[in-house]
Structure formats: C-alpha cells, structure tokens
Coordinates of C-alpha atoms in Angstrom, one line a residue:
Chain A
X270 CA -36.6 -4.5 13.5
X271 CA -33.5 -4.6 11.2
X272 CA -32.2 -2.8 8.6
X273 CA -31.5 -5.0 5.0
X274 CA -27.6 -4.9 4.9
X275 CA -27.5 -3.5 1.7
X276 CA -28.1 -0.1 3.2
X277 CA -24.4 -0.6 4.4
X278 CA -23.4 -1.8 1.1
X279 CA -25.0 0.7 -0.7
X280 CA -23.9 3.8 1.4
X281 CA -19.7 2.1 1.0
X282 CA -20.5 1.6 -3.1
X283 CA -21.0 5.4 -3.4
X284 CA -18.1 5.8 -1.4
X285 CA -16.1 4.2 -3.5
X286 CA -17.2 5.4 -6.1
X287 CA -16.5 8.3 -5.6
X288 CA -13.0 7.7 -4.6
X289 CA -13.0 5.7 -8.1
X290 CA -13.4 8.7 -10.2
X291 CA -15.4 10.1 -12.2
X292 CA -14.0 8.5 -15.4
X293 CA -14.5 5.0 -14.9
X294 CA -17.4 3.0 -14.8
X295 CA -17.4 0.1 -12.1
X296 CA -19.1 -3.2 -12.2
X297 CA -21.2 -4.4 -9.9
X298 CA -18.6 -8.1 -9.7
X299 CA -15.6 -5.3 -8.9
X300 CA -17.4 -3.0 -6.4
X301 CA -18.9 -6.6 -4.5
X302 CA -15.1 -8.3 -4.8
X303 CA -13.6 -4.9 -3.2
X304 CA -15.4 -6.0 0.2
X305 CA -15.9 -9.9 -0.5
X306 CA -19.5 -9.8 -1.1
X307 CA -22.4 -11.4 -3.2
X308 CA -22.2 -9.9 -6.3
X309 CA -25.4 -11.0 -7.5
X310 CA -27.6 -9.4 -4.1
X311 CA -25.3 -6.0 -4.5
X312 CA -25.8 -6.0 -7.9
X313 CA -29.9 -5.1 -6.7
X314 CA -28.9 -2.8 -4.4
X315 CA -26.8 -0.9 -7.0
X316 CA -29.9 -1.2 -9.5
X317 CA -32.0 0.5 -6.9
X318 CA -29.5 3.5 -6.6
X319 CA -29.9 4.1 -10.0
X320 CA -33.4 3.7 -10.4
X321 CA -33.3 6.7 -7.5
X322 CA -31.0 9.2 -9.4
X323 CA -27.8 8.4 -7.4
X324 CA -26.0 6.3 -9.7
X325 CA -26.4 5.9 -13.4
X326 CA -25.4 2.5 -15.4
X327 CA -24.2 1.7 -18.8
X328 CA -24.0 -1.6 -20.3
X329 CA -21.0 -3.6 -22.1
X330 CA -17.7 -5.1 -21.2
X331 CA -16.6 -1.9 -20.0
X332 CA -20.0 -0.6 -18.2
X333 CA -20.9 -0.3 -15.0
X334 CA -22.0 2.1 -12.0
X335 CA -20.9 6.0 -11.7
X336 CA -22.5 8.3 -9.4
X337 CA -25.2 10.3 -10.9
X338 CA -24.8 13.1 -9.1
X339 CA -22.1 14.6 -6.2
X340 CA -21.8 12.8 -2.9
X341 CA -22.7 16.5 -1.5
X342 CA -25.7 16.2 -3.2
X343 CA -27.2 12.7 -1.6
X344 CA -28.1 12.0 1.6
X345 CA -28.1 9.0 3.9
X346 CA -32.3 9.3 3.3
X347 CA -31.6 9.0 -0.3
X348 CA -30.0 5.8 0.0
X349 CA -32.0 4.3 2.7
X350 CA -34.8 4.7 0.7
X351 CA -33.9 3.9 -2.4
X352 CA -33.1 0.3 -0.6
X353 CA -35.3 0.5 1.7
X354 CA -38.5 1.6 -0.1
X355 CA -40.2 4.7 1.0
X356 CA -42.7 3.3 3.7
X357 CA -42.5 4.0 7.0
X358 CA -41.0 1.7 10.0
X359 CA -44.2 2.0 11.8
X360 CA -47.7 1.2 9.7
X361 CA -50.3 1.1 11.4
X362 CA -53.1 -1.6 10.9
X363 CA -56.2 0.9 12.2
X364 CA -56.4 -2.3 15.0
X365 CA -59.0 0.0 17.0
X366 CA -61.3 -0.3 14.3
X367 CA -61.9 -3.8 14.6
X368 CA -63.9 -6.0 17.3
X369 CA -66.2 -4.7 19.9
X370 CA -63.6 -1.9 20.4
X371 CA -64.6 -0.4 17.2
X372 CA -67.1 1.5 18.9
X373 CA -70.0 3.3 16.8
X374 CA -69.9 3.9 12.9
X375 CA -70.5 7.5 13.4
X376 CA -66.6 7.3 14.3
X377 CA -65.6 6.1 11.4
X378 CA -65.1 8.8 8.8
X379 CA -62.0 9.4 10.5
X380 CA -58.7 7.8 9.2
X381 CA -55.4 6.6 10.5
X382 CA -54.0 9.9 11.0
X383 CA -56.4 10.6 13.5
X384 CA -54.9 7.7 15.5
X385 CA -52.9 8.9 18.6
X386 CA -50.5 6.3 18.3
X387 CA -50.1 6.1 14.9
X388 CA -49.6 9.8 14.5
X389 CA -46.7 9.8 17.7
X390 CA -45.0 6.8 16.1
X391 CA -44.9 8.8 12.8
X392 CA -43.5 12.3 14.8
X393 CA -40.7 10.1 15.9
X394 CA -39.8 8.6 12.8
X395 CA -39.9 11.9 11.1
X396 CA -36.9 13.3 13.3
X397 CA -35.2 10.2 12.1
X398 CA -36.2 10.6 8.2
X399 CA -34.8 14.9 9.0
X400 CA -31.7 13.4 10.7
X401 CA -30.8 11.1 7.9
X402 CA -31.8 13.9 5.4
X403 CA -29.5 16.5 7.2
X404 CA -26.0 14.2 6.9
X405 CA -24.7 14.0 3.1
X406 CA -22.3 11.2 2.1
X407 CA -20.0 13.8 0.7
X408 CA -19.5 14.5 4.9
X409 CA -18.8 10.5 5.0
X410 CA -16.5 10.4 2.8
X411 CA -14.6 13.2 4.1
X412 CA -14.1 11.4 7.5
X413 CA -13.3 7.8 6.1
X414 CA -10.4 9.7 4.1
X415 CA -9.3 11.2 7.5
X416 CA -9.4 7.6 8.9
X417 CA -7.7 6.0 5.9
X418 CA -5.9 8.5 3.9
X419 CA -4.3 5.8 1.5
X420 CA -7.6 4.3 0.5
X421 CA -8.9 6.4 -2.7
X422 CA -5.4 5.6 -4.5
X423 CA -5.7 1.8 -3.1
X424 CA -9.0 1.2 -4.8
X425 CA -8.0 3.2 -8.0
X426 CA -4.7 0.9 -8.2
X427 CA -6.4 -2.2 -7.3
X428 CA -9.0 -1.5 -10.3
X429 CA -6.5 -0.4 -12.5
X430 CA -4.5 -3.7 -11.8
X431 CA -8.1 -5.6 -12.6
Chain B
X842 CA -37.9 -1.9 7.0
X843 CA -41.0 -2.2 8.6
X844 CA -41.7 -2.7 12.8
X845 CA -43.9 -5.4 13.7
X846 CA -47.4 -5.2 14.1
X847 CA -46.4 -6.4 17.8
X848 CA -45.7 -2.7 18.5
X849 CA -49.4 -1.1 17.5
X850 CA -50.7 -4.3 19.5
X851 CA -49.0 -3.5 22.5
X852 CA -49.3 0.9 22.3
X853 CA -53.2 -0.2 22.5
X854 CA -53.4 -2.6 25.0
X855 CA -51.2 -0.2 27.3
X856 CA -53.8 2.5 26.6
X857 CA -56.7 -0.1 27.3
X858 CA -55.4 -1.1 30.7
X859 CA -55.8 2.2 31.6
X860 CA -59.3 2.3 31.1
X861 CA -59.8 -0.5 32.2
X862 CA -58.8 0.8 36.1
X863 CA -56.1 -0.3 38.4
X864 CA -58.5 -2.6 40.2
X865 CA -59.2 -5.7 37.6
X866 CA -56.4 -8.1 35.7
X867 CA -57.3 -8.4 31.8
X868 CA -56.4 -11.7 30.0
X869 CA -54.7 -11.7 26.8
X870 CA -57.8 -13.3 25.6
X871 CA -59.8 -10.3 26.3
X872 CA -57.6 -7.5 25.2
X873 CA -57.3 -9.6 21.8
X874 CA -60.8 -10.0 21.7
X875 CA -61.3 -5.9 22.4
X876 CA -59.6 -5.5 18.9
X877 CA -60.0 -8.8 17.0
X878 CA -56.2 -9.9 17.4
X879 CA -55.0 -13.3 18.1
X880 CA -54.7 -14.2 21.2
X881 CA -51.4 -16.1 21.3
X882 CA -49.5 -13.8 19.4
X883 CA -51.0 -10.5 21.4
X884 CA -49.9 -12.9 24.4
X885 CA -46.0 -12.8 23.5
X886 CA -46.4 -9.0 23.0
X887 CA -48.0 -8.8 27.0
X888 CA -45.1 -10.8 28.4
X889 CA -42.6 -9.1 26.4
X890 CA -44.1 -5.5 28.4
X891 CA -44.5 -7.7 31.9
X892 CA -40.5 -8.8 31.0
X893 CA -39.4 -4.7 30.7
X894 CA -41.5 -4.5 33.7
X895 CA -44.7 -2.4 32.0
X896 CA -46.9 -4.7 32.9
X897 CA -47.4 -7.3 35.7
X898 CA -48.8 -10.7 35.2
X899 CA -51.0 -12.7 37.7
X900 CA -52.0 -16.6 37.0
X901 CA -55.2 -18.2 37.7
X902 CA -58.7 -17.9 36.2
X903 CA -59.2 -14.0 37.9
X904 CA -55.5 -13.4 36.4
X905 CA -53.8 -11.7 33.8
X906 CA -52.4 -8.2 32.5
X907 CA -52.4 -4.6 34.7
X908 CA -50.2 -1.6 34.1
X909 CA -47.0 -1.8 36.5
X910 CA -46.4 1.7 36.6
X911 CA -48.6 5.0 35.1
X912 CA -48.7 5.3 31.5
X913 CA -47.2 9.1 32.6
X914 CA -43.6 6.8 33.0
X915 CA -44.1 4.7 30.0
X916 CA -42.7 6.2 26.6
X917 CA -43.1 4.6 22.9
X918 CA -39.3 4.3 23.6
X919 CA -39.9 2.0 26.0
X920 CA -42.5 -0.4 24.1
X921 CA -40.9 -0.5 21.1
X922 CA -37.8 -1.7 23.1
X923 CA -39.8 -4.3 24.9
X924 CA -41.2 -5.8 21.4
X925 CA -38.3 -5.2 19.0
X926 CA -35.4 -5.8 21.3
X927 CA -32.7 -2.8 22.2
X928 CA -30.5 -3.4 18.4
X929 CA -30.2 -0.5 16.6
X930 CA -32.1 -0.9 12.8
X931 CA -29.0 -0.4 11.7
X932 CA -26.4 -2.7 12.2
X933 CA -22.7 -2.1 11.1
X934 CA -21.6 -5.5 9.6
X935 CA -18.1 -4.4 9.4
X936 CA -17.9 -5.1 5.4
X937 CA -15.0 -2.1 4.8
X938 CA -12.7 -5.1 6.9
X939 CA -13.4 -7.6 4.1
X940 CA -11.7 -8.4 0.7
X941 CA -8.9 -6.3 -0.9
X942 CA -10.9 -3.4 0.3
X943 CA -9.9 -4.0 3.9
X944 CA -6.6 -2.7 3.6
X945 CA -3.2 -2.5 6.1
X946 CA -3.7 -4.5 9.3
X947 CA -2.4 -1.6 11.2
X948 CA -5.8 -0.2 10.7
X949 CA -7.5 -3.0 12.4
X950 CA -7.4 -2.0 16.1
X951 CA -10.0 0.4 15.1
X952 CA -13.6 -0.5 15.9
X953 CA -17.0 -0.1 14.4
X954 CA -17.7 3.4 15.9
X955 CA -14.5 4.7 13.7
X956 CA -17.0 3.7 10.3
X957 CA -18.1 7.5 9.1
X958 CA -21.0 5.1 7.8
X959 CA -22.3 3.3 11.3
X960 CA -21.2 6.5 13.2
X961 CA -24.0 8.5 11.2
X962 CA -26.6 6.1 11.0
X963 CA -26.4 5.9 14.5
X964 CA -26.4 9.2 15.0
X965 CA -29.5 9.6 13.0
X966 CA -31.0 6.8 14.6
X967 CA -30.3 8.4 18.6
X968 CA -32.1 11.3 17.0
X969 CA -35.8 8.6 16.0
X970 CA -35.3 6.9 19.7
X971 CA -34.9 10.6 21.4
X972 CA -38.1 11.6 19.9
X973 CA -39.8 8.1 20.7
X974 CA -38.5 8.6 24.4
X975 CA -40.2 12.4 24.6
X976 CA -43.2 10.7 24.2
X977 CA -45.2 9.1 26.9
X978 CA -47.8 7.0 26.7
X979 CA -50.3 9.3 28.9
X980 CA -50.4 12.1 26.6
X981 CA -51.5 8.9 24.2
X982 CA -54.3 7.8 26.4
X983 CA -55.4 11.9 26.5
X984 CA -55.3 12.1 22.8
X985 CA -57.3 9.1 22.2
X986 CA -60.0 10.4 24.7
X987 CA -60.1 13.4 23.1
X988 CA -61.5 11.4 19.7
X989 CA -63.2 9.2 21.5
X990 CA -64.7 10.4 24.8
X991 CA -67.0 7.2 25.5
X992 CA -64.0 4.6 24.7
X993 CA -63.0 3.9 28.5
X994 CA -66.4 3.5 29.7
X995 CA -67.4 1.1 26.7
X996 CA -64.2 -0.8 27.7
X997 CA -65.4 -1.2 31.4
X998 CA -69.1 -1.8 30.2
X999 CA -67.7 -4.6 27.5
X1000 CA -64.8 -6.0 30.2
X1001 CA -67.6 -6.3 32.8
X1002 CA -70.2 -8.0 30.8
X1003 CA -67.8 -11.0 29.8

C-alpha cells in the first residue's frame, strides 16, 4: 500500500506558500519548478487543495495558488484527503457473504459494520485519521524554519527574480 | 489509497483455520472456495502468511494451509505486514532536495527523518500500526462467533463433506 506522492507535494506547496506570503499568488509551473517537478501532475494536486478549502486560485498572467485559510488552521488529514479521496485504506468486500460460507439468509440483514474484521481494520485506521487530524502544518512549518532558517526569504527572492 | 483486497482475504482465512481445528491442512482451493475467491490469487495471500511464518504449508494431495501459531499471537499488524510488505504508506521522496528549492549543500548531510513533513506522517502512521498491533486476531475469531455461533461447525461439516 502506497501513498500517491502528491501527498508530499501537496503538504511542501502549502509550505511554501506560506513562506511566499500572503500577497502573491503562485503558479502551479513556479511552485513545481521550486522542487523540479511535473508541473502538469502538481498542477492536480494543487486543484484538489482548492476544491477542499485550503488553497483558493485565480486566473490570468498573474494568478495562481494562495492559501485559503492559515497553515494553523489545516491539518495533515486535510490534505491527505483532499489528494487522497476520503475512503478508507481498508474496504471491505463483505467476502463472508459469498460461497457456501455465506451461511443462512436469516443472517443477512446485517451489514459490513457488523463484520469483526472489517470493523478492527476501521478502529485502527481511525487512530491514524485522529493522528493526522491532531498535527497542523502551521507546526510543520515551524520546524522546517528551525531546520532551514534562510529558506522563506530564498523562495521569496527566487520568485521575485522570476 | 486503498489496501488490497489480499488483506480481508487473508484476516478470513486466518479465522477459518481456526475452525477448522489444528488437526486437518486446508488447500487454498478450499478456503477460496469457502468464500467464492480465486484460488491462485487467495494462494499468494497463504504463502505470503506461511513466509511471515503465520501459517505453515505441507505439499501433497492431504496438504495445504494450518495456523503456525494461536490466532491469540497473530495481530492485524502482523497480516497486513505479510500482504502489503513492511513500507510505510508514506514514503518521503526527498523532493525539498530538488530544484532551486534545495538550497546550500551544507544542508545536505541531513537525512529524511530531519523533513518536519516525513517526520509527522510517520508519526501519524506509528500511531495506525500501534492500534493494528493491539489487535489480535483471537478476539477476531470471538467476535465473529458471537454473530455467527454455527459458523465453525458449518466450516467443519462443509470441509469434511469435500
């Protein structure tokens, strides 16, 4: 099981665009040629932060992405699944309803919920959906900058010089 | 995201073999045919539990599948290991290194645990594979019997009529 990358590029875009500023609008070519990737397949993932509230986008020359809200205020959840989609890792296909291990029809008005397995797979992802809803990327950011002070001011003069 | 249908597969044919007693070997044939799965693909799943040692394997016509240990000392932790591999969902591609975004290279010594992005994905993720390894597949098997108090013996009854 494996993540799409552009959870990764997602969760750095809102970094850095926070550390653009408030006042400029980035494009979706500048924010992919800042770490050398596809513009094009970043360009979706940036699309689906907006369509989710995190980032808003305005057309023209000088359009582009801004957050749509503070960092404080989104959540590693937020982004996973605005990229991810909202489904669960774990769906489960009701498998012991089918074949002879169906057993009798007087069973089935019970649904997937009542599934043992399906209903411990979906306890655990839960404390993984509350763990990713209980870090903000406002905290991210905070500890990139203790990392690598100089890099706010890098990206603002690097757009600047665009 | 989504985890492969391998992992439900494999959850109920854990829970299976315990009804079905210590004493008799299942083929993958029949604990496909229990649930109307196919065979060859339910097959990888079984060897993929024999290979993290859940299961043994015998060959031979009166061979196949048994429990290697008590579903008491098997968690969802450890199947979902066994059919998804031990990678983190996850996975830190390093993109902050690339393009004019990468910055000085005296911050290269660093490694991926410095990212304030992998660092809390994997944080939240310890916190999804802690709950998955609370839970063992026993208190599954009880569960399950609980719904569906006839659903060892039918196995038995169905196992021994093939």
């Amino acid at each position: 099981m494996k993540m799409s990358e552009g959870v990764e590029w997602a969760l750095h875009s809102c970094v850095n665009l926070a550390w653009s500023g408030p006042d400029r609008a980035v494009s979706a070519a500048r924010l992919a040629a800042w770490h050398d990737l596809p513009a094009a397949y970043l360009n979706k993932q940036l699309q689906a932060l907006a369509r989710a509230g995190i980032l808003t986008s305005s057309p023209g020359p000088r359009g582009g992405f801004r957050l749509a809200r503070p960092l404080g205020a989104v959540s590693l959840m937020d982004v996973v699944a605005a990229v991810e989609g909202p489904e669960e890792a774990f769906r489960c296909a009701e498998i012991r309803r089918q074949g002879p291990g169906a057993g009798a029809p007087a069973a089935e008005g019970a649904d997937a919920a009542d599934c043992a397995i399906a209903h411990a797979m979906s306890r655990a992802e839960v404390a993984w959906r509350r763990a990713l809803a209980a870090q903000n990327l406002d905290e991210i950011r905070q500890q990139a900058e203790r990392q690598a002070p100089e890099a706010p001011q890098r990206l603002r003069a690097w757009l600047a010089a665009q």
